[in-house]
Coordinates of C-alpha atoms in Angstrom, one line a residue:
Chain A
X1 CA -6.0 20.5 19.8
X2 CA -4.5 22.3 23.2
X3 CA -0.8 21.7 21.7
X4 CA 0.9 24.2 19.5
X5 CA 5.0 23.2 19.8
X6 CA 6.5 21.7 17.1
X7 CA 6.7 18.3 18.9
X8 CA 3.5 18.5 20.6
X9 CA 2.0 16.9 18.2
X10 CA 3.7 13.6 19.3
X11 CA 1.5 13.1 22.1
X12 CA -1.9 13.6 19.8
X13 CA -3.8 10.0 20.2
X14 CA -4.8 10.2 16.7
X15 CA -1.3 9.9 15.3
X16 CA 1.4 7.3 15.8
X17 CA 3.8 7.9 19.0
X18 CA 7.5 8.8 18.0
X19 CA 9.8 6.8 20.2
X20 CA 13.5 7.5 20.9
X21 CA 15.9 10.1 19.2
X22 CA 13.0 9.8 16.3
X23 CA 11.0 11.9 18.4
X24 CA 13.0 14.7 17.6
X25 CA 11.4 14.6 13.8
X26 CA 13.3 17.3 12.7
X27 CA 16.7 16.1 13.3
X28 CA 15.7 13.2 10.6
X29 CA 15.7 13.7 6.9
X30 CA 13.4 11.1 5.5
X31 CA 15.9 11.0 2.0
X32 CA 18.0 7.4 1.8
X33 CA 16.7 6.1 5.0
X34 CA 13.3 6.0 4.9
X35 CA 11.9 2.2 4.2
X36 CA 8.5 3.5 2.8
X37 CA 10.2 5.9 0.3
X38 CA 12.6 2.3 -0.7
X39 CA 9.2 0.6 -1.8
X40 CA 7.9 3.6 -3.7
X41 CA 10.7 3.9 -5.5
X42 CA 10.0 0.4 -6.8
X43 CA 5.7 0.2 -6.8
X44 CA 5.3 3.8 -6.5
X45 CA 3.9 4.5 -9.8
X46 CA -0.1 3.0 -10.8
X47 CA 1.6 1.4 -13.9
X48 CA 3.7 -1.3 -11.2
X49 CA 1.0 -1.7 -9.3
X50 CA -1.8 -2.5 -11.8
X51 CA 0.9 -5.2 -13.8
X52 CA 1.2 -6.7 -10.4
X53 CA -2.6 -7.1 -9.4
X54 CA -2.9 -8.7 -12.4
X55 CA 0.1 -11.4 -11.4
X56 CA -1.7 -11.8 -8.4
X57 CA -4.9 -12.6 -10.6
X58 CA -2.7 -15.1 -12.7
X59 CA -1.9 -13.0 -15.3
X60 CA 1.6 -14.1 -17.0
X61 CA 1.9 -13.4 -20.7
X62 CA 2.9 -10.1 -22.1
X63 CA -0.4 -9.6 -23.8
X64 CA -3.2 -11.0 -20.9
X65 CA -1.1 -8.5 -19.5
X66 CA -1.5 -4.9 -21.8
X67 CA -5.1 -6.5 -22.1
X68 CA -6.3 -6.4 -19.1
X69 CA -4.6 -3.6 -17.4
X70 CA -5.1 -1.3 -20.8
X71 CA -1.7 -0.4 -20.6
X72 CA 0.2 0.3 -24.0
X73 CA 3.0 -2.4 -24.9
X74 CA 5.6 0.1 -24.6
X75 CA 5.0 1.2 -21.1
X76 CA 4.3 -2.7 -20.0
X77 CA 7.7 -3.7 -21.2
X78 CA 9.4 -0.9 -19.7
X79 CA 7.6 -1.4 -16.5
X80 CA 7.7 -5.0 -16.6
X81 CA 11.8 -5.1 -17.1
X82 CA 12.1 -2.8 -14.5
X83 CA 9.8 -5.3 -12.4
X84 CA 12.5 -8.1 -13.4
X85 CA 15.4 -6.1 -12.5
X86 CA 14.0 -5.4 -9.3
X87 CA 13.7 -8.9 -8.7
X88 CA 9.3 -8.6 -8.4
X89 CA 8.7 -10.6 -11.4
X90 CA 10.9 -13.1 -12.9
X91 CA 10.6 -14.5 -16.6
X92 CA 9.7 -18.3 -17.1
X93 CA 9.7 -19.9 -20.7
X94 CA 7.4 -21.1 -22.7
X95 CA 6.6 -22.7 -26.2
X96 CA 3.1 -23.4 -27.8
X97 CA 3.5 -25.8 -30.5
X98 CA 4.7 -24.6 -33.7
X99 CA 5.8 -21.1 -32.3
X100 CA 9.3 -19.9 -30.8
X101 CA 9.9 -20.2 -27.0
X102 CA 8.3 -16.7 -25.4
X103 CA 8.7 -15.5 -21.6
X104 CA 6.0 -14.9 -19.1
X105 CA 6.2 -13.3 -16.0
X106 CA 5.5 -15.3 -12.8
X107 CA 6.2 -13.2 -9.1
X108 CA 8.8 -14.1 -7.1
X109 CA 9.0 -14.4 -3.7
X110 CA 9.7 -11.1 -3.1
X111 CA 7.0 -10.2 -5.4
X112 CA 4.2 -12.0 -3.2
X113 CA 5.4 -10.3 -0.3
X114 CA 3.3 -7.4 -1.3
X115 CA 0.3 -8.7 -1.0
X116 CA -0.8 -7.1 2.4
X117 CA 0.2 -3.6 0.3
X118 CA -2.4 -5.2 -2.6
X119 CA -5.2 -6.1 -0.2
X120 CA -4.8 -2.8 1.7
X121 CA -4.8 -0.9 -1.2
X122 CA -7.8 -2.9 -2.5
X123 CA -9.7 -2.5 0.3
X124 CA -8.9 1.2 1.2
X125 CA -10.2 1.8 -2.8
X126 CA -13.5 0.0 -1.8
X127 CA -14.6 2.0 1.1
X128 CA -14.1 5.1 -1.1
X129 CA -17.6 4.7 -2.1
X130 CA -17.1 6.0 -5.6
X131 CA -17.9 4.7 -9.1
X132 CA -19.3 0.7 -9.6
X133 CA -19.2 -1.8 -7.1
X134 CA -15.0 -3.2 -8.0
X135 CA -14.2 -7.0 -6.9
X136 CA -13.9 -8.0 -3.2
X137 CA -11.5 -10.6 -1.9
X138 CA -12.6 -13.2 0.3
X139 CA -11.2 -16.2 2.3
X140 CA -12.1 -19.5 0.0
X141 CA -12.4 -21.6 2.9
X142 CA -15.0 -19.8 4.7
X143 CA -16.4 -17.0 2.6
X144 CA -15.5 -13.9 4.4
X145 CA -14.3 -10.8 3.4
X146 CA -10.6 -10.5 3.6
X147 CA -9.0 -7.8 5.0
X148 CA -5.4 -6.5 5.8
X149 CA -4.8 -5.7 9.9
X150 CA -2.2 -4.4 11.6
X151 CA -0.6 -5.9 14.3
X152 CA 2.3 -6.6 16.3
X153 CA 4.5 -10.2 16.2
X154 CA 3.1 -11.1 19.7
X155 CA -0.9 -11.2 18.3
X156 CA -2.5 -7.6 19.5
X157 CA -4.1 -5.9 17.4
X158 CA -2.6 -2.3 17.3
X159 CA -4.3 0.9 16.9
X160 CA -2.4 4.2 15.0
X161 CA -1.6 5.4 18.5
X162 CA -0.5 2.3 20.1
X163 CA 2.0 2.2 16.8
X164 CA 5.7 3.9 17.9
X165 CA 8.0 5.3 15.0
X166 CA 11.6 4.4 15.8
X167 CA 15.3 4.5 14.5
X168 CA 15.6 1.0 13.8
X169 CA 18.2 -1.1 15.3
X170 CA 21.3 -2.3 13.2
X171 CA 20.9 -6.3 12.1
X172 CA 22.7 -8.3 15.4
X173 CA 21.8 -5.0 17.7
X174 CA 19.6 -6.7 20.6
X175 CA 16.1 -5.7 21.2
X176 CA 16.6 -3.6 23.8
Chain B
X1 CA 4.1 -24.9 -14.5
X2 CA 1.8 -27.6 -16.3
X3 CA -0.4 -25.0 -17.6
X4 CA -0.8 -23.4 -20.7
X5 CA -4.5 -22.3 -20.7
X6 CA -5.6 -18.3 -21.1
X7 CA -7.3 -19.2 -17.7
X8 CA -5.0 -22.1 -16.7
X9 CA -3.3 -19.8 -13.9
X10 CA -6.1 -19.5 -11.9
X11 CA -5.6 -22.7 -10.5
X12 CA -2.2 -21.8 -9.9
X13 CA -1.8 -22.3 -6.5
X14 CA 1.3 -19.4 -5.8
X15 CA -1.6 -16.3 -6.8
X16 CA -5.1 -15.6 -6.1
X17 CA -8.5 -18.2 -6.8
X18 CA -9.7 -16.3 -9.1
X19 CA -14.1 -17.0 -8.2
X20 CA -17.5 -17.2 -10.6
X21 CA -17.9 -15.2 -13.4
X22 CA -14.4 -13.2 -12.7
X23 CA -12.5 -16.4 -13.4
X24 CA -12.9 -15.3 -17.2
X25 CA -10.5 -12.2 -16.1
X26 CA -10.4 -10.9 -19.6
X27 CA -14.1 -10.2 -20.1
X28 CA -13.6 -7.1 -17.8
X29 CA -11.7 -4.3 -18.0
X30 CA -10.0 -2.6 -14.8
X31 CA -11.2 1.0 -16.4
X32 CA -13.6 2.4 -13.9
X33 CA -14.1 -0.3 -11.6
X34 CA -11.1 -1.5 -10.0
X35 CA -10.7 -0.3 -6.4
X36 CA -6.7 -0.3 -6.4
X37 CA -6.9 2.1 -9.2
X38 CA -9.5 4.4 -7.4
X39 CA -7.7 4.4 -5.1
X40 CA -4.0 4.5 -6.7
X41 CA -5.8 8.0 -8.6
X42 CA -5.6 9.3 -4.7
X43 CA -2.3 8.0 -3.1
X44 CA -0.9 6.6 -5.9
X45 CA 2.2 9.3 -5.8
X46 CA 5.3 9.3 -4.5
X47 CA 4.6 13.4 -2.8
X48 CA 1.1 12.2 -1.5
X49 CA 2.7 9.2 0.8
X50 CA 5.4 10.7 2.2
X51 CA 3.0 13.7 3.0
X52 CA 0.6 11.6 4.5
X53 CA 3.7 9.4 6.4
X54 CA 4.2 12.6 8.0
X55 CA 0.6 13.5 8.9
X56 CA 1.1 9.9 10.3
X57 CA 4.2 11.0 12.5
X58 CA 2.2 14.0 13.6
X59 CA 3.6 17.0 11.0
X60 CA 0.7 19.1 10.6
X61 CA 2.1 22.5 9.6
X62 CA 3.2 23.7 6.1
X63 CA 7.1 24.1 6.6
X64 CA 6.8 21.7 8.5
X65 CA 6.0 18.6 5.9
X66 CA 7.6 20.8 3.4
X67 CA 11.2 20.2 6.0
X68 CA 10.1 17.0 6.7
X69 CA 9.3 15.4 3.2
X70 CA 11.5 17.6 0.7
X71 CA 9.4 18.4 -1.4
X72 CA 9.1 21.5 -3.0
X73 CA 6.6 24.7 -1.5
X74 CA 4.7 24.2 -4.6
X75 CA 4.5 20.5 -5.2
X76 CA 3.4 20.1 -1.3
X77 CA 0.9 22.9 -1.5
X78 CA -0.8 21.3 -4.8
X79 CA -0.6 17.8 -3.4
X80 CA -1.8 18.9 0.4
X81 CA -4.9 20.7 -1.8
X82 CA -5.6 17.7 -3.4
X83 CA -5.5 15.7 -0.3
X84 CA -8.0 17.9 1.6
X85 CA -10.2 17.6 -1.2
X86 CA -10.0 14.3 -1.7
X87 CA -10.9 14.2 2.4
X88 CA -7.6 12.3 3.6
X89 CA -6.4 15.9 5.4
X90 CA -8.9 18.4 6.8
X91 CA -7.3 21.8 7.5
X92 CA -7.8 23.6 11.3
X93 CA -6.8 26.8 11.9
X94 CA -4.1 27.9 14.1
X95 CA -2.6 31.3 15.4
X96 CA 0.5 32.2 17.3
X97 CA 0.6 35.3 19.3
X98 CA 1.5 38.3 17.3
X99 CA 0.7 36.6 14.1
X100 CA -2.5 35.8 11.8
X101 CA -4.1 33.0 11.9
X102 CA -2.3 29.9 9.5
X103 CA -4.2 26.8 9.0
X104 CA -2.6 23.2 9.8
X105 CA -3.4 19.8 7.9
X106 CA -4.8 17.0 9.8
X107 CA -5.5 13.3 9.1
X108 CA -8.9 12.6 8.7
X109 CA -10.8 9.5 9.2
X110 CA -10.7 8.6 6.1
X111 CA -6.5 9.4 6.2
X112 CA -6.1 7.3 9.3
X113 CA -7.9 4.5 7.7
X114 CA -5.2 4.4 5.4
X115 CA -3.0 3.1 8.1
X116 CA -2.4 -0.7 7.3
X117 CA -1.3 0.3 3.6
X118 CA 1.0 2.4 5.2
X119 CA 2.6 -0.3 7.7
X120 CA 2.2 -2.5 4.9
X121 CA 4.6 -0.5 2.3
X122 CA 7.2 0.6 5.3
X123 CA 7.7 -3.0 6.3
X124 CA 7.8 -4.0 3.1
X125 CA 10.4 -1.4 2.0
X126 CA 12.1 -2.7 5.3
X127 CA 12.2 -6.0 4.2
X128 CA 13.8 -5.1 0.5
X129 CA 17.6 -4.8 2.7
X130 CA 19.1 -2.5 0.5
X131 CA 20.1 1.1 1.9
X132 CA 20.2 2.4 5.9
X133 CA 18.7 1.0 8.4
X134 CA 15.2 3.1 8.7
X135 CA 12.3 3.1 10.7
X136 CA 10.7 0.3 12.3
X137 CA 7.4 0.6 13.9
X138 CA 6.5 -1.1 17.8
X139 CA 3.9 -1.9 19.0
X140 CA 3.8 0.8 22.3
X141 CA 2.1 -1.7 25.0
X142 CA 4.7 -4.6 24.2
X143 CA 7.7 -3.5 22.0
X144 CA 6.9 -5.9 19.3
X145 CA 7.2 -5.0 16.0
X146 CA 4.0 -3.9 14.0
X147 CA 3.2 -5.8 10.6
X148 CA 0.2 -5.9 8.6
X149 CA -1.2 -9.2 8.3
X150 CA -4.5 -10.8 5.8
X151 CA -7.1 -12.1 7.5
X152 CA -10.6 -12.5 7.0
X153 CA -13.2 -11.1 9.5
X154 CA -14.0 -14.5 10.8
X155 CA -10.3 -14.1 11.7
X156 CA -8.6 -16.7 10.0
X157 CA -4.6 -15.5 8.5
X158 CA -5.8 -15.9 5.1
X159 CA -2.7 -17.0 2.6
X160 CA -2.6 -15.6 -1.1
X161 CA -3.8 -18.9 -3.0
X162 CA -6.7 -18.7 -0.6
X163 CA -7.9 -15.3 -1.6
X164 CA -10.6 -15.6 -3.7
X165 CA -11.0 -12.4 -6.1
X166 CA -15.3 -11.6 -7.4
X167 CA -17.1 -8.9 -8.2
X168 CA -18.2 -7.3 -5.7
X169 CA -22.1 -7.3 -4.3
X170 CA -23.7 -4.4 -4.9
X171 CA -24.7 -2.7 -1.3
X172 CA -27.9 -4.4 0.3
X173 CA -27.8 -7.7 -1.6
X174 CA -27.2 -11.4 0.4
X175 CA -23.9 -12.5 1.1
X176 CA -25.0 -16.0 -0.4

């Protein structure tokens, strides 16, 4: 790769490109500041993730839920509290005739924020090419295949090494 | 909500449009075919991101994603061997003068392609505002900030209620 220092590495075009004091990698521990390890600690695990694909898919009552994501009722309400508490997921009554009010879990805002993590996810799963053919996600309106892009707030799409890694700004701090 | 139906929520217009024969969600069973699982069985740890968030940043040798991560020498080492077999890392060999030849992990294509889930959980992480201030990732060219956005390949932003969840085509058969 014609680069052996330790930050050498920063100018590969295969990687992202650290900007700023960030560039200095090792002056940075990644515990209690690091925003990707934040949502792990909350969806990190495959029980979180599979109770929320099936909220995305409608799913609401405790038992649609252990059903379809084979789960046993003790982990689901464990991982669904937790889900509640970290405000994903928020509990909604309701009453069949004839039977006490029950709770079902509908995602919050915050909840369906994920769902560029959920359609990455799905999609990176499918091009595994392993075991039986899954489900795709499409666009209803036109019928294509829906995928999750990256780009930046002014419309480019952006490639791994057009993507810069810095120390974020404070809330208020201008942009540059 | 103004449903009460098993299937009611798929009409529900704050999830996903749930389409043809997957509408009856619980006549299948994630086991085996779900693509977020396959590929939750992969990345679906808390060691294997922030390993690969550091192949992303350009760490490529031992000490250094053991440094960079915290993880222990022996939890990196199992989960870095499970990565290269898995074919997210590929190993190259290295040498320094006066020393034997080490090997370093590198991204492969099939690592890099995991690039929008991985803008997709730091910016979500980002947006959870608890904690320091983190990373935040720029677009190089313009200094915006990167995001990862649904759309579908005809290019349309593609909202959640207009996802459409199937089963999947098997390879080779007509879109239609």
């Amino acid at each position: 790769m014609g680069t052996d220092g330790e930050t050498g590495a920063t100018a590969d075009r295969a990687v992202m490109t650290l900007v700023g004091r960030f560039a200095d990698r090792d002056a940075w521990t990644a515990a209690g500041w690091c925003t990707l390890e934040r949502a792990l600690e909350i969806v990190g695990t495959r029980s979180a993730m599979i109770l929320l694909r099936e909220a995305f898919y409608g799913g609401r009552r405790f038992d649609q839920l252990v059903r379809r994501t084979g789960l046993s009722d003790a982990v689901a309400a464990t991982r669904l509290k937790q889900l509640v508490d970290d405000g994903l997921l928020e509990q909604q009554p309701y009453r069949e005739p004839g039977t006490r009010t029950r709770y079902e879990y509908v995602l919050t805002d915050r909840g369906r924020s994920l769902f560029p993590v959920l359609v990455a996810l799905v999609n990176w799963g499918a091009g595994l090419d392993t075991g039986p053919r899954g489900i795709e996600l499409v666009h209803t309106e036109c019928g294509e295949p829906v995928e999750a892009v990256v780009r930046c707030r002014a419309g480019h799409e952006v490639t791994l090494p057009e993507t810069g890694a810095r120390l974020a700004r404070r809330a208020g701090t201008p942009r540059r």
